XYZ file of C-alpha atoms in Angstrom:
604
model
C 114.198 90.324 158.266
C 114.149 87.135 160.324
C 111.309 85.206 161.927
C 110.276 85.275 165.569
C 108.134 82.903 167.615
C 107.376 81.970 171.189
C 104.856 81.963 173.944
C 104.165 82.844 177.549
C 102.384 80.513 179.962
C 102.027 81.479 183.627
C 100.708 78.025 184.577
C 103.468 75.835 183.130
C 107.203 75.212 183.176
C 108.249 75.996 179.637
C 111.818 74.813 180.127
C 110.407 71.382 179.326
C 108.916 72.499 175.976
C 112.014 72.948 173.843
C 110.682 70.641 171.114
C 107.506 72.706 170.695
C 109.459 75.939 170.441
C 111.843 74.340 167.964
C 108.916 73.164 165.812
C 107.441 76.683 165.768
C 110.736 78.282 164.830
C 111.552 75.811 162.070
C 108.308 76.510 160.220
C 109.975 79.831 159.357
C 113.373 78.529 158.268
C 113.124 80.365 154.900
C 112.687 83.685 156.755
C 115.942 83.088 158.575
C 118.253 80.728 156.696
C 121.431 81.870 158.461
C 120.952 80.998 162.146
C 118.577 79.631 164.754
C 118.220 80.426 168.447
C 116.071 79.406 171.403
C 115.683 80.833 174.919
C 113.541 79.167 177.569
C 112.571 80.112 181.104
C 109.835 78.798 183.419
C 107.136 81.055 181.953
C 108.509 82.378 178.645
C 109.921 80.685 175.559
C 111.415 82.801 172.756
C 112.714 81.579 169.403
C 114.387 83.126 166.397
C 115.387 82.398 162.803
C 117.963 84.837 161.485
C 118.547 86.426 158.113
C 121.915 88.118 158.598
C 121.903 91.628 157.166
C 123.830 93.816 159.654
C 126.631 92.717 162.009
C 126.881 89.332 160.324
C 129.138 87.686 162.918
C 127.367 89.080 165.985
C 123.809 89.953 167.062
C 122.639 86.390 167.615
C 119.116 86.018 168.957
C 117.219 85.732 171.186
C 119.426 88.345 172.845
C 119.584 88.837 176.621
C 120.997 91.868 178.419
C 121.003 93.388 181.878
C 121.230 96.915 183.228
C 121.171 97.483 186.953
C 118.173 95.733 188.495
C 116.419 95.180 185.155
C 116.994 92.456 182.592
C 115.255 91.564 179.354
C 115.343 89.136 176.438
C 114.555 90.137 172.854
C 113.566 88.264 169.703
C 113.417 90.749 166.872
C 112.617 90.911 163.154
C 113.162 93.963 160.998
C 115.514 96.872 160.523
C 115.906 99.985 162.647
C 117.648 102.437 160.365
C 118.679 104.937 163.048
C 120.438 102.304 165.156
C 123.798 104.087 165.006
C 122.267 107.221 166.483
C 120.531 105.155 169.166
C 123.758 103.389 170.066
C 125.550 106.724 170.444
C 122.801 108.116 172.674
C 122.712 105.012 174.846
C 126.494 104.914 175.183
C 126.489 108.512 176.368
C 123.915 107.466 178.978
C 126.185 104.687 180.261
C 125.020 101.663 178.270
C 127.690 99.255 177.030
C 127.450 97.267 173.798
C 128.927 93.898 172.894
C 127.670 93.752 169.276
C 127.628 96.117 166.306
C 124.065 95.797 164.985
C 120.597 97.220 165.480
C 119.285 94.310 167.588
C 121.198 95.331 170.685
C 120.259 98.976 170.103
C 116.585 97.967 170.309
C 117.120 95.816 173.393
C 119.105 98.437 175.307
C 116.630 101.146 174.334
C 113.967 99.150 176.174
C 116.260 98.586 179.124
C 116.769 102.340 179.363
C 113.286 103.636 178.501
C 110.839 100.772 178.771
C 107.933 100.711 176.346
C 108.472 104.413 175.567
C 111.573 103.377 173.616
C 109.442 102.469 170.590
C 108.881 106.167 169.847
C 112.596 106.492 169.076
C 112.774 103.590 166.619
C 112.849 104.512 162.933
C 112.286 101.447 160.801
C 110.209 98.381 160.061
C 110.020 95.827 162.840
C 108.112 93.253 164.819
C 109.554 91.988 168.080
C 108.922 90.523 171.501
C 110.634 91.686 174.708
C 110.381 89.570 177.860
C 110.943 91.447 181.138
C 112.535 88.791 183.327
C 111.844 90.427 186.700
C 108.311 91.656 186.021
C 107.497 88.523 184.028
C 105.810 90.603 181.333
C 105.900 90.236 177.563
C 105.723 93.163 175.163
C 104.820 92.515 171.504
C 105.563 95.513 169.262
C 104.828 96.166 165.575
C 106.093 99.032 163.405
C 103.992 102.098 162.690
C 102.865 101.175 159.179
C 102.632 97.421 159.711
C 105.276 96.512 157.150
C 106.451 93.549 159.223
C 103.907 90.972 160.444
C 103.226 89.868 164.015
C 100.513 87.367 164.948
C 99.327 86.217 168.344
C 96.802 83.887 169.914
C 95.660 84.468 173.518
C 95.439 81.380 175.715
C 93.778 81.007 179.128
C 97.177 81.364 180.819
C 99.242 83.460 178.407
C 99.816 84.011 174.698
C 101.405 82.353 171.635
C 103.031 84.582 168.986
C 105.016 84.499 165.761
C 105.904 86.264 162.521
C 103.588 84.062 160.481
C 100.439 82.021 161.156
C 102.329 78.795 160.427
C 104.501 79.349 163.485
C 101.460 79.604 165.751
C 99.769 76.632 164.092
C 102.754 74.489 165.116
C 101.796 75.043 168.774
C 99.332 72.521 170.270
C 97.249 75.266 171.920
C 96.392 76.910 168.567
C 93.486 75.489 166.567
C 92.955 75.323 162.808
C 89.461 76.743 162.449
C 87.885 79.435 160.332
C 84.543 80.953 161.293
C 82.216 83.392 159.576
C 84.426 86.387 160.270
C 87.428 84.566 158.852
C 85.536 83.714 155.665
C 84.395 87.330 155.389
C 88.018 88.447 155.524
C 88.926 85.972 152.773
C 86.009 86.741 150.463
C 85.925 90.514 150.884
C 88.583 92.932 149.688
C 88.627 95.038 152.841
C 91.631 94.419 155.077
C 90.785 94.853 158.751
C 93.821 95.529 160.954
C 94.077 92.993 163.744
C 92.187 90.245 161.909
C 94.092 87.064 161.123
C 91.408 84.809 159.496
C 92.114 81.804 161.733
C 89.662 81.627 164.628
C 91.227 82.880 167.855
C 94.269 84.314 166.067
C 94.968 88.036 165.708
C 97.543 90.449 164.341
C 99.115 93.124 166.468
C 97.757 96.143 164.546
C 100.242 98.555 162.971
C 101.528 101.171 165.381
C 100.481 99.094 168.391
C 101.994 97.076 171.198
C 100.465 94.279 173.240
C 101.497 93.976 176.889
C 100.937 90.519 178.397
C 101.087 89.880 182.152
C 99.604 87.637 184.789
C 96.475 89.796 184.883
C 95.843 89.462 181.136
C 96.788 91.494 178.071
C 96.355 95.137 177.085
C 96.626 96.511 173.528
C 98.036 100.034 173.298
C 98.370 102.268 170.224
C 101.621 104.236 170.275
C 101.318 105.890 166.822
C 98.414 107.255 164.809
C 98.069 109.430 161.733
C 96.428 112.722 162.670
C 94.934 115.563 160.650
C 97.061 118.702 160.913
C 97.380 121.956 159.007
C 99.793 121.986 156.073
C 101.502 125.386 155.902
C 104.127 124.882 153.158
C 103.474 126.320 149.700
C 104.012 124.209 146.582
C 107.767 124.889 146.044
C 108.486 124.279 149.740
C 106.378 121.111 149.693
C 108.221 119.701 146.678
C 111.561 120.541 148.273
C 110.537 118.925 151.551
C 109.380 115.759 149.792
C 112.654 115.547 147.892
C 114.683 116.035 151.057
C 112.734 113.359 152.897
C 113.193 110.903 150.035
C 116.921 111.560 149.891
C 117.285 110.972 153.635
C 115.041 107.914 153.744
C 116.666 106.161 150.790
C 120.186 106.875 152.044
C 119.329 105.428 155.461
C 117.802 102.312 153.940
C 120.846 101.553 151.791
C 122.776 100.436 154.878
C 123.484 96.706 154.846
C 126.440 94.353 155.245
C 125.136 92.166 152.398
C 124.430 92.743 148.675
C 121.506 95.146 148.090
C 119.385 96.000 145.044
C 116.203 97.753 143.952
C 113.069 96.228 142.426
C 112.618 98.291 139.252
C 109.308 98.038 137.392
C 109.863 101.049 135.131
C 107.016 102.944 136.798
C 107.405 106.297 138.522
C 107.675 104.905 142.072
C 110.411 102.332 141.548
C 112.233 104.517 139.018
C 112.391 107.475 141.407
C 113.503 105.180 144.211
C 116.234 103.627 142.047
C 117.396 107.056 140.902
C 117.708 108.325 144.483
C 119.512 105.100 145.462
C 121.927 105.450 142.555
C 122.637 109.070 143.481
C 123.201 108.175 147.138
C 125.522 105.313 146.199
C 127.543 107.557 143.904
C 127.766 110.309 146.531
C 129.031 107.793 149.093
C 131.612 106.285 146.764
C 129.820 102.912 146.699
C 129.472 100.561 143.750
C 126.612 101.270 141.325
C 123.283 100.101 142.656
C 121.874 96.857 141.252
C 118.313 96.699 139.864
C 115.976 93.854 138.920
C 112.888 93.863 136.709
C 110.369 91.160 135.850
C 109.341 90.549 132.249
C 106.608 88.121 131.325
C 106.072 86.298 128.050
C 103.727 87.105 126.468
C 104.162 90.625 127.851
C 101.209 92.485 129.349
C 102.854 95.923 129.093
C 106.104 97.735 128.331
C 107.367 97.960 131.924
C 110.665 96.288 131.079
C 111.366 98.822 128.324
C 111.081 101.737 130.750
C 113.066 99.847 133.386
C 115.915 99.441 130.893
C 115.714 103.142 130.033
C 115.920 104.175 133.688
C 118.708 101.706 134.461
C 120.789 103.073 131.605
C 120.098 106.643 132.673
C 121.234 106.178 136.291
C 123.895 103.537 135.582
C 122.453 100.698 137.631
C 123.570 97.104 137.062
C 120.323 95.851 135.629
C 118.936 92.323 135.339
C 115.680 91.197 133.750
C 113.933 88.136 135.158
C 111.886 86.397 132.470
C 108.674 84.725 133.655
C 106.936 82.254 131.366
C 103.252 82.787 132.047
C 102.445 79.253 130.952
C 104.217 78.005 134.057
C 102.206 80.088 136.514
C 99.588 77.334 136.783
C 102.196 74.829 137.926
C 100.852 72.984 140.974
C 104.155 73.124 142.805
C 104.506 76.870 142.278
C 100.961 77.540 143.451
C 101.541 75.337 146.494
C 104.644 77.405 147.213
C 102.602 80.620 147.157
C 100.047 79.152 149.571
C 102.796 77.861 151.865
C 104.439 81.282 151.895
C 101.199 83.147 152.556
C 99.315 80.721 154.853
C 96.051 82.127 153.458
C 94.073 81.865 150.192
C 94.553 84.640 147.640
C 92.647 86.124 144.709
C 95.623 87.061 142.493
C 97.372 83.779 141.854
C 99.222 84.821 138.709
C 100.669 87.985 140.253
C 101.762 86.221 143.428
C 103.265 83.305 141.536
C 105.312 85.633 139.304
C 106.522 87.585 142.346
C 107.606 84.375 144.055
C 109.647 83.484 140.960
C 111.112 86.993 140.801
C 112.229 86.924 144.427
C 113.822 83.512 143.967
C 115.986 84.957 141.187
C 116.782 88.183 143.048
C 117.922 86.238 146.121
C 120.635 84.578 144.035
C 122.357 87.970 143.826
C 121.065 90.111 146.711
C 119.848 89.692 150.273
C 118.125 93.093 150.554
C 115.877 94.822 148.022
C 114.295 98.272 148.042
C 110.742 98.348 146.695
C 108.464 101.154 145.496
C 105.515 99.734 147.427
C 103.253 102.366 149.023
C 104.170 105.135 146.605
C 100.661 105.195 145.196
C 99.085 105.328 148.645
C 101.372 108.155 149.765
C 101.275 110.321 146.649
C 97.869 109.501 145.135
C 98.672 107.242 142.212
C 95.600 105.058 141.840
C 92.816 105.824 139.411
C 90.250 105.312 142.156
C 91.872 108.100 144.168
C 90.976 110.503 141.357
C 87.586 109.053 140.446
C 84.846 111.135 142.134
C 82.323 108.286 141.895
C 84.704 105.944 143.727
C 85.882 108.535 146.246
C 82.332 109.468 147.236
C 80.825 105.984 146.926
C 80.490 105.579 150.689
C 82.754 102.536 150.761
C 86.384 101.668 150.036
C 86.986 103.365 146.671
C 89.127 100.507 145.320
C 86.277 98.111 146.122
C 83.765 100.306 144.297
C 86.044 100.571 141.250
C 87.080 96.934 141.184
C 83.846 95.017 141.674
C 83.794 93.853 138.062
C 87.131 92.139 138.554
C 85.607 89.908 141.243
C 82.333 89.027 139.534
C 81.176 85.443 139.750
C 81.573 84.523 143.416
C 77.782 84.646 143.700
C 77.574 82.010 140.960
C 80.073 79.693 142.614
C 79.218 79.801 146.314
C 76.095 78.460 147.998
C 73.337 81.065 148.418
C 72.813 80.149 152.090
C 76.521 80.664 152.775
C 76.542 84.084 151.118
C 73.345 85.109 152.908
C 74.832 84.186 156.271
C 78.087 85.999 155.575
C 76.353 89.161 154.258
C 79.527 90.489 152.664
C 77.907 93.805 151.735
C 77.129 94.608 155.373
C 80.619 93.494 156.402
C 82.148 95.808 153.837
C 80.053 98.748 155.036
C 80.866 98.072 158.681
C 84.562 97.787 157.861
C 84.508 101.092 156.001
C 82.598 102.857 158.773
C 84.956 101.660 161.489
C 87.997 102.666 159.434
C 86.714 106.192 158.782
C 85.815 106.572 162.473
C 89.520 106.249 163.351
C 90.414 109.588 161.772
C 89.016 112.963 162.804
C 88.642 115.321 159.830
C 86.472 117.808 161.717
C 89.123 120.528 161.489
C 88.848 120.592 157.682
C 86.268 123.120 156.541
C 85.928 121.697 153.011
C 83.926 118.420 153.033
C 85.492 117.350 149.729
C 88.987 117.761 151.148
C 87.862 115.928 154.288
C 86.767 112.948 152.204
C 90.026 112.945 150.242
C 91.892 112.871 153.547
C 89.749 109.901 154.612
C 90.514 108.134 151.348
C 94.231 108.678 151.884
C 93.860 107.247 155.380
C 92.030 104.202 153.998
C 94.748 103.709 151.399
C 97.540 103.862 153.971
C 95.906 101.776 156.687
C 93.862 99.229 154.688
C 94.965 99.003 151.070
C 98.696 99.165 151.770
C 98.434 96.361 154.331
C 97.575 93.857 151.604
C 100.634 94.952 149.614
C 102.941 94.771 152.634
C 101.716 91.254 153.410
C 102.307 90.206 149.816
C 105.846 91.541 149.689
C 106.797 90.207 153.120
C 105.550 86.628 152.675
C 106.696 86.073 149.115
C 110.122 87.656 149.576
C 110.830 86.026 152.917
C 109.896 82.651 151.448
C 113.297 82.971 149.737
C 115.131 84.743 152.551
C 115.013 88.122 150.794
C 114.492 91.260 152.870
C 112.361 93.904 151.142
C 112.478 97.474 152.434
C 109.829 100.052 151.549
C 111.180 103.628 151.704
C 107.835 105.181 150.740
C 106.367 103.743 153.961
C 108.853 105.632 156.167
C 106.721 107.184 158.883
C 108.232 110.661 158.608
C 107.386 110.750 154.888
C 103.902 109.354 155.510
C 103.183 111.862 158.286
C 104.233 114.810 156.143
C 102.462 113.821 152.952
C 99.268 112.690 154.691
C 98.327 116.286 155.495
C 99.177 117.799 152.117
C 95.892 119.039 150.572
C 94.705 117.083 147.550
C 94.993 120.207 145.375
C 98.753 120.203 145.978
C 99.074 116.432 145.545
C 97.483 116.778 142.099
C 98.669 120.286 141.230
C 99.524 119.413 137.591
C 96.295 117.506 137.010
C 98.047 114.140 137.056
C 98.643 111.289 139.462
C 101.547 111.565 141.922
C 102.265 115.180 141.020
C 104.548 115.784 144.002
C 106.638 112.661 143.463
C 107.003 113.505 139.779
C 108.169 117.006 140.667
C 110.533 115.833 143.412
C 112.307 113.322 141.180
C 112.041 115.006 137.797
C 115.706 116.058 137.626
C 116.836 112.479 138.164
C 114.621 110.745 135.595
C 114.470 110.527 131.811
C 111.500 112.493 130.481
C 109.842 109.347 129.110
C 109.868 107.769 132.565
C 108.905 110.934 134.421
C 105.911 111.514 132.145
C 104.762 107.912 132.076
C 101.180 107.048 133.060
C 100.828 104.478 135.832
C 100.300 100.874 134.752
C 99.293 98.129 137.187
C 101.466 95.131 138.001
C 101.215 92.910 134.900
C 98.646 90.143 134.993
C 98.683 87.205 132.620
C 97.154 88.132 129.253
C 97.111 84.569 127.881
C 93.508 83.336 127.806
C 94.863 79.848 128.317
C 95.547 80.778 131.922
C 91.852 81.352 132.644
C 90.960 78.169 130.791
C 93.427 76.333 133.013
C 91.760 77.735 136.136
C 88.361 76.616 134.913
C 89.692 73.139 134.181
C 91.211 72.911 137.662
C 87.952 73.920 139.324
C 85.983 71.413 137.258
C 88.460 68.666 138.160
C 88.164 69.507 141.860
C 84.359 69.364 141.715
C 84.286 66.119 139.747
C 86.858 64.529 142.045
C 84.283 64.521 144.819
C 86.682 65.031 147.745
C 87.332 68.788 147.600
C 86.745 70.262 151.089
C 85.049 73.287 149.540
C 82.301 71.210 147.877
C 79.749 71.686 150.706
C 80.058 75.457 150.286
C 79.563 75.590 146.505
C 76.233 76.102 144.781
C 74.467 72.705 144.548
C 73.132 73.299 141.046
C 76.558 74.338 139.794
C 78.142 71.220 141.290
C 75.592 68.969 139.557
C 76.114 70.676 136.208
C 79.906 70.537 136.429
C 79.810 66.846 137.293
C 77.759 66.253 134.147
C 79.438 68.589 131.681
C 82.790 69.554 133.184
C 84.272 73.032 132.773
C 81.709 73.891 130.083
C 79.097 74.126 132.846
C 80.920 76.998 134.551
C 79.415 80.431 133.772
C 81.316 82.161 131.007
C 81.494 85.499 132.844
C 83.382 84.166 135.868
C 86.206 86.537 136.760
C 89.740 85.329 137.229
C 89.655 86.588 140.823
C 86.563 84.485 141.600
C 88.184 81.367 140.153
C 91.466 82.019 141.964
C 89.707 82.669 145.279
C 87.672 79.466 145.184
C 90.610 77.300 144.093
C 92.927 78.786 146.685
C 90.299 78.440 149.397
C 89.872 74.770 148.543
C 93.642 74.171 148.617
C 93.960 76.041 151.900
C 91.228 74.009 153.602
C 92.928 70.818 152.433
C 96.616 71.626 152.939
C 96.191 73.399 156.270
C 93.539 70.949 157.529
C 91.233 73.854 158.392
C 87.852 73.137 159.940
C 85.012 75.460 158.955
C 82.998 76.451 162.040
C 79.858 78.329 161.012
C-alpha cells in the first residue's frame, strides 16, 4: 500500500529541506519496506515509501511525467484495480507508458483529465499530485476512506502524509490535543475529517483537497445517494453475486503472494470461497487462507475456518495467539506506534498485530471481510428497534455498558467541560444531515437507510483505520472487497425488507454465496471478533493503572478523579471500582501512554 508524505510552502525554497522530508518519510518505513523516494522543487516536496505489489521492478515513486504543456509529479498509496483498462484507454488517446503498474495509470489519467480523472479510478487509494506549471497540489482519498490521508494547513501551504507520525516529524506541526481531540478519543463516534491532534485533519472519504497560493478548497467528488431500487429479490441476489464475483476477481491481481483472512464467519468465508473459485477458474494455485486462534479460545471461529478451508481447498494456516502475552508492554507499545492514537480495544488490536506479523511471513497482500456487516446488515444493533430508533448512533446505544466506568476514572470537571453526550448528539445530527431520505415514503425505511449510511460512513471508518495501521505496521497490504464502491452503491439502496428477507442477518450475502459454502458455515450466526476471556487480563489492566497512579509521574494524573487517585495511592488496585469496563481501563491506559510517548500537550 505504501506511505506518502510531503508538503507545499509558497514562501520557502524546499530544495534545501531534504533532511526534513527524509525524516517524515522514514517514520513510515514499515508501510513501504521495499523502496524509498524523494522529489523536491522550490515550493513542493514529495516523499514515498514503497511496498512493491504490482510491477515490482518499475513504478518507482514519486513519479514525474509530462504531456504537452502540462507536467505533474505523483506520490501514491493504494491499488487501482482497473488500471489495465485505464492504460488501454490512455494509450488509445496518445499517452505513452514506461512502466507496467497502476501508479503511472493514475498519473497519466490526471495529465489527461485533471481532477476529473478520480471518477474513473476503481480502488482504494490516497495520493498527492503536484501540478508543476500551476504550482497546485491535489490531495485525493478513495470513496470509502479505506486508505488514510492526513494534512495540516500552514500559513503558507500544507503538510501531508499517510499517518499522523509523518506529519509530526515536520517542525511546523505541533503535538497538542484540545477539547475536540479528547472528545474524539473518549467518544465512540468517528467524525470524518477529524484527526485528534490540534490543527491536523483527515481528507474525508470521497474528497479531494486542492491547495494553491490563494489557499485550499475541499471538494467532495463522491457521495452515497438515496435512489429507487427496482430489482426483485431473485434479481437482487443475482446482482449481488455478480458484483462479488467481479470485485473479488479484480482484487486478486498482484505480483506477490496473496491470501485471505478467514475467521470462519459468513463474510470472510464467502470472500474466501469466491477467491478460491476465481483462482481455480483462472488456472492459478489454490488460494491461501489464515485464521487466528486464541488460547483460551473465546469462540469456535477456527473450527468453522477449517471447515470452509477444507471445502474450498484453500491452503490454510492457523495463527495461535497466547492471550497471556497480550499485556506485554512491548506489544502494546507496538500497537500505539502503529496507530498513533489511543485505543479502547487493546486485546483485539494486539492480537491483530500478531496475526499480521505471521501472515506477512508468507503473503504481501491479504483480502479481508471487513465492511460486510455494514453493507449487508450483519450487526445486532442494525436489527434492534430500540437501537435503530434511539436517536443516536445505534452501536453507541447498544454498547454503552461495554464502556462503563469512564465517569469513575476521569475528573468531573473534565467530563463536564467535554460534555460527551452533547458531542455525540451533534455528531449524529450532522451525519444524518448528509443524506436526504425525503424520497422514501416509509419513515421506518428512511431510518434504516440512515442507519446504513451511519454504518458505512462512521462505523466502518474505525475498522478501516484498524486494518490499515496494524497491517501496514508489518508491510502487509489488506484489501477489502466488500467496500468496493459499486457494491456499496448498489446495496445501499436495497430496502431493508429485502436485506433481511429470511428474517436473519445478511440475508442477501447468505443467498448469494450459499452454493459455495458448507451448510454449517452458511447457516452460522455472527460472532464478534474474539476478545480475551481470561479474567487475568482485566486484573492485569487494573494493576497497570494502579501502578501508573502510584508512580506519580503519569501525564494523565491531572485529568483523573482526585478522590480515586488518593484511594489508589493508599490501597492500590483494590481501590478501583469493581464495575470498571475493560474498554474504560484500556482507554485510560492508552491515553496515558500516548501523552507520554508522543509528548502530547493537553490544551484545554
